[in-house]
Amino acid sequence: MKALRQIATLIRKDLGLQFRSKETLALIFVFSILVVLIFAFAFGPNFPPEKSERAKLTASVLWAAFVFAGIITLNRSFVIERTHGAIHGIRLTGVDPSFVYISKVISNLIFLLLLEIVITPIALQFYNLFDEITVIILLKLLGILGIGTLGFCAVGVLLSAMSTSTSGGESLLSVILLPLVIPIIMGGTKCTVSILVTGGLENRFWLGLLIGSTLVFLASAYLLADAVIEE
Amino acid sequence: MRLSASKITKHFGHRKVVNSANLTINPGEVVVIFGPNGAGKTTFIKILATLLRPSSGQLQIEDIDAITDYATVRHQLGVIVHELMGYPVLTPYENLMFIGKMSGIENLDTRCKVLLDEVGLQRFIHEPLQIFSRGMTQRFMIARALLHNPSILLLDEPFSGLDAAAKQFVLKRIAQERENKKSILITTHNTELGYLVGTRFFFMINGVLEEIAQKDEISEEDLLQRYEEKIIDTA
């Protein structure tokens, strides 16, 4: 019970801070909309008639937007803790460092899922796919994006904790994070295309890769969290 | 609770910031460490607070090894360092409520309000910390350090930025905590206030911690003179 109370308190604090300052919120929404718009202008207004081509374009745009918005969010979430030594205040409460890790993963996941729920329908509309998508397909799509985001946050939170403790660490995060999350991006993009084209998953390999890498990242990052947050 | 540090050394790269420091603080004792800027006081206090791992040495709180079993002892520590250890966009009340919930403190709302009242922040309870002056921030940090009624107080420059009234409050509060058998460590440049509040005195210069005297063994003038001589000798 104590663990759950502490994790819930940390998540409430993280989300409260994000919504209070609105800096990150505004930044990632504007950034994601811009990515969608730039690709729409570059490839539009006459998009390919084949649904599969539009689906590939949409999947690329969505994942590019969410990966880079995710990097911004992850960076900010630990910069807030480091800048004024707030992480020391948390550590001195005697909380298990892995609870700090878990709460950061969950709060970043919630934050990015909110972004995805808003941006995905906008992108589908821009790339002429919205009318061809049912609510079930949209939910499946958000499910895939959710699994990918979980894996991304699992490894990203750990690396963000490491990179923000070094000077110039904010730029370091993208350099070390992006190569690591390639399996998630590959699996996620392929699953997204498949769902947008067929409404289901044609090849289970990509879903396996997405779920497998998410689980591996979650387990290994959880085991390393104590050492990273304490150092 | 008794805090005991033995042969604590801390390197940052090739630089030895704390050099084999030994210190014991017993309940009801106020140990004061005087030292110039860059002497290693803050690093030493962060090590004692388990926020920084020493390169070598032992740290015990009662019979617990505080270096390996830090989670067990941290709730016994009330700490002030140079950092806010909070969130500037939140109010002092919200910051205290957050730390209090994490620590599982009972009657938290009342406790936060009473403490903020005691440190003179009752009028600013719903203002964000980012608009606070240095002195007001220091008052908040004092409230945060006392929130969970810790057995050991580690206060790095607690008088810094405070006006006369707030300094009086801190002096009184430290005396009160001493009567309650808390173990207290203070670092300061201010020999006058340090002498007033302390029971045992140390100098820390270039990372070397040296015990000077108990309060009844030395006058304030002698303490100041020895401190100045020491700084000049090592300059």
Coordinates of C-alpha atoms in Angstrom, one line a residue:
Chain A
M1 CA 0.0 0.0 0.0
K2 CA 2.8 2.4 0.9
A3 CA 4.5 1.7 -2.4
L4 CA 1.3 2.4 -4.3
R5 CA 0.6 5.5 -2.4
Q6 CA 4.1 6.8 -3.1
I7 CA 4.0 6.0 -6.8
A8 CA 0.5 7.6 -7.1
T9 CA 1.8 10.7 -5.3
L10 CA 4.8 10.9 -7.6
I11 CA 2.6 10.5 -10.7
R12 CA 0.1 13.2 -9.5
K13 CA 3.1 15.5 -8.9
D14 CA 4.6 14.9 -12.3
L15 CA 1.3 15.4 -14.2
G16 CA 0.5 18.4 -12.1
L17 CA 3.8 20.0 -12.8
Q18 CA 3.4 19.4 -16.6
F19 CA 0.0 20.9 -16.7
R20 CA 0.9 23.7 -14.3
S21 CA 3.8 25.1 -16.4
K22 CA 2.3 24.1 -19.8
E23 CA 5.7 24.7 -21.4
T24 CA 6.2 21.1 -22.5
L25 CA 2.5 20.6 -23.3
A26 CA 2.5 23.6 -25.7
L27 CA 5.9 22.6 -27.1
I28 CA 5.1 19.0 -28.0
F29 CA 1.6 19.8 -29.4
V30 CA 2.9 22.6 -31.6
F31 CA 5.9 20.4 -32.7
S32 CA 3.6 17.4 -33.6
I33 CA 1.1 19.6 -35.5
L34 CA 4.0 21.1 -37.4
V35 CA 5.4 17.7 -38.4
V36 CA 2.0 16.6 -39.6
L37 CA 1.5 19.9 -41.6
I38 CA 5.0 19.9 -43.1
F39 CA 4.6 16.4 -44.5
A40 CA 1.0 17.2 -45.7
F41 CA 2.2 20.3 -47.6
A42 CA 5.2 18.4 -49.0
F43 CA 3.2 15.4 -50.3
G44 CA -0.2 17.1 -50.8
P45 CA -2.6 18.2 -51.8
N46 CA -3.0 15.3 -54.2
F47 CA -2.1 12.2 -52.1
P48 CA -1.6 8.8 -53.8
P49 CA -5.0 7.1 -54.5
E50 CA -3.6 3.8 -53.1
K51 CA -4.6 3.5 -49.5
S52 CA -1.4 1.6 -48.7
E53 CA 0.8 4.5 -49.8
R54 CA -1.2 7.0 -47.7
A55 CA -1.0 4.6 -44.8
K56 CA 2.8 4.3 -45.1
L57 CA 3.1 8.1 -45.2
T58 CA 0.8 8.5 -42.2
A59 CA 2.6 5.9 -40.1
S60 CA 5.9 7.6 -40.8
V61 CA 4.6 11.0 -39.9
L62 CA 3.0 9.8 -36.7
W63 CA 6.0 7.9 -35.4
A64 CA 8.4 10.7 -36.3
A65 CA 6.2 13.2 -34.5
F66 CA 5.8 11.0 -31.4
V67 CA 9.4 10.0 -31.1
F68 CA 10.7 13.5 -31.2
A69 CA 7.9 14.8 -29.0
G70 CA 8.8 12.0 -26.6
I71 CA 12.4 13.0 -26.5
I72 CA 11.3 16.6 -25.5
T73 CA 9.0 15.3 -22.9
L74 CA 11.5 12.8 -21.4
N75 CA 14.2 15.5 -21.2
R76 CA 12.0 18.0 -19.5
S77 CA 10.7 15.4 -17.0
F78 CA 14.1 14.9 -15.4
V79 CA 15.4 18.5 -16.0
I80 CA 12.6 19.5 -13.6
E81 CA 14.0 17.1 -11.0
R82 CA 17.6 18.0 -11.4
T83 CA 17.6 21.8 -11.8
H84 CA 16.7 22.7 -8.2
G85 CA 17.7 19.4 -6.6
A86 CA 14.1 18.3 -6.2
I87 CA 15.3 14.7 -6.8
H88 CA 17.3 15.0 -3.5
G89 CA 14.2 16.0 -1.7
I90 CA 12.4 12.9 -3.1
R91 CA 15.4 10.6 -2.2
L92 CA 15.4 11.9 1.3
T93 CA 11.9 10.7 1.9
G94 CA 13.4 7.2 1.8
V95 CA 11.4 6.2 -1.3
D96 CA 12.7 3.3 -3.3
P97 CA 14.4 4.7 -6.4
S98 CA 12.7 2.2 -8.6
F99 CA 9.3 3.8 -7.6
V100 CA 10.6 7.1 -9.0
Y101 CA 11.4 5.3 -12.2
I102 CA 8.0 3.6 -12.4
S103 CA 6.2 6.8 -11.7
K104 CA 8.2 8.7 -14.4
V105 CA 7.4 5.9 -17.0
I106 CA 3.7 6.1 -16.2
S107 CA 3.4 9.9 -16.1
N108 CA 5.3 10.2 -19.4
L109 CA 3.2 7.5 -20.9
I110 CA 0.0 9.3 -19.9
F111 CA 1.3 12.6 -21.2
L112 CA 2.3 11.2 -24.6
L113 CA -0.9 9.1 -24.9
L114 CA -2.9 12.3 -24.5
L115 CA -0.8 13.8 -27.3
E116 CA -1.3 10.7 -29.5
I117 CA -5.1 10.7 -28.9
V118 CA -5.3 14.3 -30.2
I119 CA -2.7 14.2 -33.0
T120 CA -3.6 10.8 -34.6
P121 CA -7.1 11.8 -35.8
I122 CA -5.7 15.1 -37.1
A123 CA -3.0 13.2 -39.1
L124 CA -5.6 10.8 -40.4
Q125 CA -7.7 13.7 -41.6
F126 CA -4.8 15.4 -43.3
Y127 CA -3.7 12.3 -45.2
N128 CA -7.3 11.4 -46.4
L129 CA -7.6 8.3 -44.2
F130 CA -10.1 9.5 -41.6
D131 CA -13.2 8.5 -43.5
E132 CA -11.8 4.9 -44.1
I133 CA -11.1 4.3 -40.4
T134 CA -13.6 2.8 -38.0
V135 CA -13.6 3.4 -34.2
I136 CA -12.3 -0.2 -33.7
I137 CA -9.4 0.4 -36.1
L138 CA -8.6 3.7 -34.4
L139 CA -8.5 2.0 -31.0
K140 CA -6.2 -0.7 -32.4
L141 CA -4.0 2.0 -33.7
L142 CA -3.9 3.8 -30.4
G143 CA -3.1 0.4 -28.7
I144 CA -0.1 -0.1 -30.9
L145 CA 1.0 3.5 -30.3
G146 CA 0.5 2.9 -26.6
I147 CA 2.7 -0.2 -26.5
G148 CA 5.4 1.6 -28.5
T149 CA 5.2 4.6 -26.2
L150 CA 5.5 2.4 -23.2
G151 CA 8.7 0.8 -24.5
F152 CA 10.0 4.2 -25.6
C153 CA 9.4 5.7 -22.1
A154 CA 10.8 2.6 -20.4
V155 CA 14.2 3.1 -21.8
G156 CA 13.9 6.8 -22.3
V157 CA 13.2 7.6 -18.6
L158 CA 16.4 5.7 -17.6
L159 CA 18.5 7.4 -20.2
S160 CA 17.0 10.8 -19.4
A161 CA 17.9 10.2 -15.7
M162 CA 21.5 9.5 -16.8
S163 CA 21.9 12.2 -19.4
T164 CA 20.4 15.1 -17.4
S165 CA 22.9 14.5 -14.6
T166 CA 25.8 15.3 -17.0
S167 CA 26.6 18.7 -18.5
G168 CA 25.1 19.0 -22.0
G169 CA 23.0 16.0 -21.3
E170 CA 19.8 17.2 -23.0
S171 CA 21.4 16.8 -26.5
L172 CA 23.0 13.6 -25.4
L173 CA 19.6 11.9 -24.8
S174 CA 18.6 11.8 -28.5
V175 CA 22.0 10.5 -29.5
I176 CA 21.9 7.6 -27.1
L177 CA 18.1 6.9 -27.1
L178 CA 17.3 6.8 -30.9
P179 CA 19.6 3.9 -31.8
L180 CA 18.3 1.9 -28.8
V181 CA 14.6 2.3 -29.7
I182 CA 15.0 1.2 -33.4
P183 CA 13.3 -2.1 -32.7
I184 CA 10.3 -0.3 -31.2
I185 CA 10.1 2.2 -34.1
M186 CA 10.4 -0.7 -36.7
G187 CA 7.8 -2.8 -35.0
G188 CA 5.5 0.1 -34.3
T189 CA 5.7 1.6 -37.8
K190 CA 5.0 -1.8 -39.5
C191 CA 2.1 -2.5 -37.2
T192 CA 0.7 1.0 -37.8
V193 CA 0.8 0.5 -41.6
S194 CA -0.8 -2.9 -41.3
I195 CA -3.7 -1.6 -39.2
L196 CA -4.3 1.4 -41.4
V197 CA -4.3 -0.7 -44.6
T198 CA -6.1 -3.9 -43.5
G199 CA -7.6 -3.0 -40.1
G200 CA -5.6 -5.8 -38.5
L201 CA -2.1 -7.3 -38.2
E202 CA -1.0 -9.2 -41.3
N203 CA 2.4 -10.2 -39.9
R204 CA 2.6 -11.0 -36.2
F205 CA 6.4 -10.8 -36.3
W206 CA 6.3 -7.0 -36.0
L207 CA 3.9 -7.1 -33.1
G208 CA 6.2 -9.6 -31.4
L209 CA 9.2 -7.4 -32.0
L210 CA 7.3 -4.4 -30.6
I211 CA 6.0 -6.2 -27.5
G212 CA 9.2 -8.1 -27.0
S213 CA 11.5 -5.1 -27.1
T214 CA 9.1 -3.2 -24.8
L215 CA 9.2 -5.9 -22.2
V216 CA 13.0 -6.3 -22.4
F217 CA 13.4 -2.5 -22.1
L218 CA 11.0 -2.3 -19.1
A219 CA 12.7 -5.2 -17.3
S220 CA 16.3 -4.1 -17.9
A221 CA 15.6 -0.4 -17.2
Y222 CA 13.7 -1.3 -13.9
L223 CA 16.7 -3.3 -12.7
L224 CA 19.1 -0.5 -13.5
A225 CA 16.9 2.3 -12.1
D226 CA 18.2 2.2 -8.5
A227 CA 21.8 2.7 -9.6
V228 CA 21.1 5.4 -12.1
I229 CA 18.8 7.5 -9.8
E230 CA 21.1 7.1 -6.8
E231 CA 24.3 8.1 -8.6
Chain B
M1 CA 20.3 9.2 17.1
R2 CA 24.0 9.0 16.8
L3 CA 25.7 9.8 13.5
S4 CA 29.2 8.6 13.1
A5 CA 31.5 9.2 10.1
S6 CA 34.9 7.6 9.8
K7 CA 37.7 8.3 7.4
I8 CA 35.3 9.8 4.8
T9 CA 37.1 10.8 1.6
K10 CA 35.6 12.1 -1.6
H11 CA 37.4 12.6 -4.9
F12 CA 36.1 14.5 -7.9
G13 CA 38.4 13.4 -10.6
H14 CA 41.9 13.9 -9.2
R15 CA 40.8 16.5 -6.7
K16 CA 40.4 15.4 -3.1
V17 CA 37.5 17.4 -1.8
V18 CA 37.0 15.7 1.6
N19 CA 40.1 14.2 3.1
S20 CA 39.7 11.3 5.6
A21 CA 37.2 13.2 7.8
N22 CA 36.1 11.7 11.1
L23 CA 33.1 13.0 13.0
T24 CA 30.6 11.8 15.6
I25 CA 27.4 13.7 16.5
N26 CA 25.7 12.6 19.6
P27 CA 22.0 13.3 20.5
G28 CA 21.6 16.7 22.1
E29 CA 24.8 18.0 20.5
V30 CA 25.2 20.9 18.0
V31 CA 28.4 20.4 16.0
V32 CA 29.4 23.5 14.0
I33 CA 31.9 23.3 11.1
F34 CA 33.5 26.6 10.1
G35 CA 35.2 26.8 6.8
P36 CA 35.8 29.2 3.8
N37 CA 34.2 28.7 0.4
G38 CA 35.4 25.6 -1.4
A39 CA 36.6 23.9 1.8
G40 CA 34.4 20.8 1.2
K41 CA 31.7 21.5 3.8
T42 CA 28.8 21.1 1.4
T43 CA 30.2 17.9 -0.1
F44 CA 30.8 16.5 3.4
I45 CA 27.2 17.4 4.5
K46 CA 25.8 15.8 1.3
I47 CA 27.8 12.6 2.1
L48 CA 26.4 12.6 5.7
A49 CA 22.9 13.1 4.2
T50 CA 23.4 10.0 2.0
L51 CA 22.9 12.2 -1.1
L52 CA 26.5 11.6 -2.3
R53 CA 28.5 8.4 -2.1
P54 CA 31.9 8.8 -0.5
S55 CA 35.0 7.5 -2.4
S56 CA 36.0 5.7 0.8
G57 CA 35.1 5.7 4.5
Q58 CA 32.2 4.6 6.7
L59 CA 29.0 6.3 7.7
Q60 CA 26.8 4.9 10.5
I61 CA 23.5 6.1 11.9
E62 CA 23.0 4.3 15.2
D63 CA 24.1 0.8 14.1
I64 CA 23.0 1.1 10.5
D65 CA 25.5 1.4 7.6
A66 CA 24.1 4.5 6.0
I67 CA 26.1 4.1 2.8
T68 CA 24.6 0.7 1.8
D69 CA 21.3 0.9 3.7
Y70 CA 20.5 4.5 2.9
A71 CA 16.7 4.0 2.5
T72 CA 16.4 2.9 6.1
V73 CA 18.0 6.0 7.6
R74 CA 16.9 8.8 5.2
H75 CA 13.6 9.5 7.0
Q76 CA 15.6 10.3 10.1
L77 CA 17.5 13.1 8.4
G78 CA 16.4 16.8 8.1
V79 CA 18.6 18.4 5.5
I80 CA 19.3 21.9 4.2
V81 CA 21.8 22.2 1.3
H82 CA 22.3 25.1 -1.2
E83 CA 19.6 23.7 -3.5
L84 CA 15.9 24.3 -3.1
M85 CA 15.1 20.5 -3.2
G86 CA 11.6 21.4 -4.3
Y87 CA 9.7 22.7 -7.3
P88 CA 9.7 26.5 -8.0
V89 CA 6.3 26.4 -9.8
L90 CA 4.6 24.9 -6.7
T91 CA 3.7 26.9 -3.6
P92 CA 5.5 26.2 -0.3
Y93 CA 2.3 24.5 0.9
E94 CA 2.2 22.2 -2.2
N95 CA 5.9 21.4 -1.9
L96 CA 5.5 20.4 1.8
M97 CA 2.3 18.4 1.1
F98 CA 4.1 16.5 -1.6
I99 CA 7.1 15.6 0.6
G100 CA 4.8 14.9 3.5
K101 CA 2.7 12.5 1.5
M102 CA 5.8 10.7 0.3
S103 CA 7.0 10.4 3.9
G104 CA 3.6 9.2 5.2
I105 CA 3.3 12.0 7.7
E106 CA 0.0 12.1 9.7
N107 CA -2.1 15.3 10.1
L108 CA -0.1 16.6 7.2
D109 CA -2.3 19.6 6.4
T110 CA -2.1 21.0 9.9
R111 CA 1.6 20.2 10.2
C112 CA 2.4 22.1 7.0
K113 CA 0.4 25.1 8.0
V114 CA 1.9 25.3 11.5
L115 CA 5.4 25.0 10.1
L116 CA 4.9 27.6 7.5
D117 CA 3.4 29.9 10.1
E118 CA 6.5 29.3 12.4
V119 CA 8.9 30.2 9.7
G120 CA 6.9 33.3 8.8
L121 CA 5.6 32.3 5.4
Q122 CA 1.9 32.2 6.4
R123 CA 1.1 35.1 4.0
F124 CA 2.8 33.4 1.1
I125 CA 1.4 29.9 1.6
H126 CA -0.3 30.0 -1.9
E127 CA 2.4 31.9 -3.8
P128 CA 4.8 29.9 -6.0
L129 CA 8.4 29.5 -4.7
Q130 CA 9.7 31.0 -7.9
I131 CA 8.7 34.5 -6.8
F132 CA 10.4 34.1 -3.4
S133 CA 13.4 36.1 -2.3
R134 CA 16.6 34.3 -1.1
G135 CA 15.5 34.7 2.6
M136 CA 12.0 33.5 2.0
T137 CA 13.3 30.5 0.1
Q138 CA 15.7 29.7 3.0
R139 CA 12.7 29.9 5.4
F140 CA 10.9 27.4 3.2
M141 CA 13.9 25.1 3.3
I142 CA 14.0 25.2 7.1
A143 CA 10.3 24.2 7.1
R144 CA 11.0 21.4 4.7
A145 CA 13.9 20.1 6.8
L146 CA 11.7 20.0 10.0
L147 CA 8.5 18.7 8.4
H148 CA 9.0 15.0 9.3
N149 CA 10.4 15.7 12.8
P150 CA 13.8 14.1 12.0
S151 CA 16.2 12.9 14.6
I152 CA 19.3 14.3 12.9
L153 CA 19.5 17.8 11.4
L154 CA 22.2 18.5 8.8
L155 CA 22.1 22.2 8.0
D156 CA 24.4 23.7 5.4
E157 CA 24.6 27.5 5.9
P158 CA 21.2 27.7 7.6
F159 CA 21.6 31.5 8.4
S160 CA 22.4 32.4 4.8
G161 CA 20.1 35.1 3.4
L162 CA 18.0 35.4 6.6
D163 CA 17.0 38.7 8.2
A164 CA 17.5 39.3 11.9
A165 CA 14.1 38.0 12.9
A166 CA 14.5 34.8 10.9
K167 CA 18.0 34.3 12.3
Q168 CA 16.5 34.5 15.8
F169 CA 13.9 32.0 14.9
V170 CA 16.5 29.6 13.6
L171 CA 18.7 30.0 16.7
K172 CA 15.7 29.4 18.9
R173 CA 14.5 26.4 16.9
I174 CA 18.0 24.8 16.9
A175 CA 18.2 25.3 20.7
Q176 CA 14.7 23.7 21.0
E177 CA 15.7 20.7 18.8
R178 CA 18.8 20.3 20.9
E179 CA 16.7 20.1 24.0
N180 CA 14.7 17.4 22.3
K181 CA 17.9 15.4 22.0
K182 CA 18.3 15.8 18.2
S183 CA 21.8 15.4 16.7
I184 CA 22.6 18.6 14.8
L185 CA 25.3 19.6 12.4
I186 CA 25.7 23.1 11.1
T187 CA 28.2 24.5 8.6
T188 CA 28.7 28.3 8.5
H189 CA 31.1 31.1 7.8
N190 CA 29.5 33.1 10.6
T191 CA 31.6 32.6 13.7
E192 CA 29.3 34.7 15.9
L193 CA 26.1 32.8 15.1
G194 CA 28.0 29.5 15.0
Y195 CA 29.5 30.0 18.4
L196 CA 26.1 31.1 19.8
V197 CA 24.4 27.9 18.7
G198 CA 27.1 25.3 18.8
T199 CA 28.3 22.9 21.5
R200 CA 31.4 21.6 19.7
F201 CA 33.5 23.3 16.9
F202 CA 35.4 22.1 13.9
F203 CA 37.3 23.8 11.1
M204 CA 37.2 22.4 7.6
I205 CA 39.9 23.8 5.3
N206 CA 41.0 22.2 2.0
G207 CA 38.9 19.1 2.8
V208 CA 40.6 18.5 6.1
L209 CA 38.3 18.4 9.1
E210 CA 39.9 19.4 12.4
E211 CA 38.2 19.4 15.8
I212 CA 38.9 22.6 17.7
A213 CA 37.1 22.6 21.0
Q214 CA 34.0 22.2 23.1
K215 CA 32.1 25.4 23.7
D216 CA 33.2 25.5 27.4
E217 CA 36.9 25.3 26.4
I218 CA 37.0 28.3 24.1
S219 CA 35.8 31.9 24.0
E220 CA 34.2 33.4 20.8
E221 CA 37.2 35.7 20.4
D222 CA 39.7 32.9 20.6
L223 CA 37.6 30.8 18.2
L224 CA 37.5 33.7 15.7
Q225 CA 41.2 34.4 16.1
R226 CA 42.2 30.7 15.5
Y227 CA 39.9 30.5 12.5
E228 CA 41.4 33.6 10.9
E229 CA 45.0 32.3 11.6
K230 CA 44.1 29.0 10.2
I231 CA 42.7 30.5 7.0
I232 CA 45.8 32.7 6.6
D233 CA 48.2 29.8 7.2
T234 CA 46.6 27.6 4.6
A235 CA 46.1 30.4 2.0

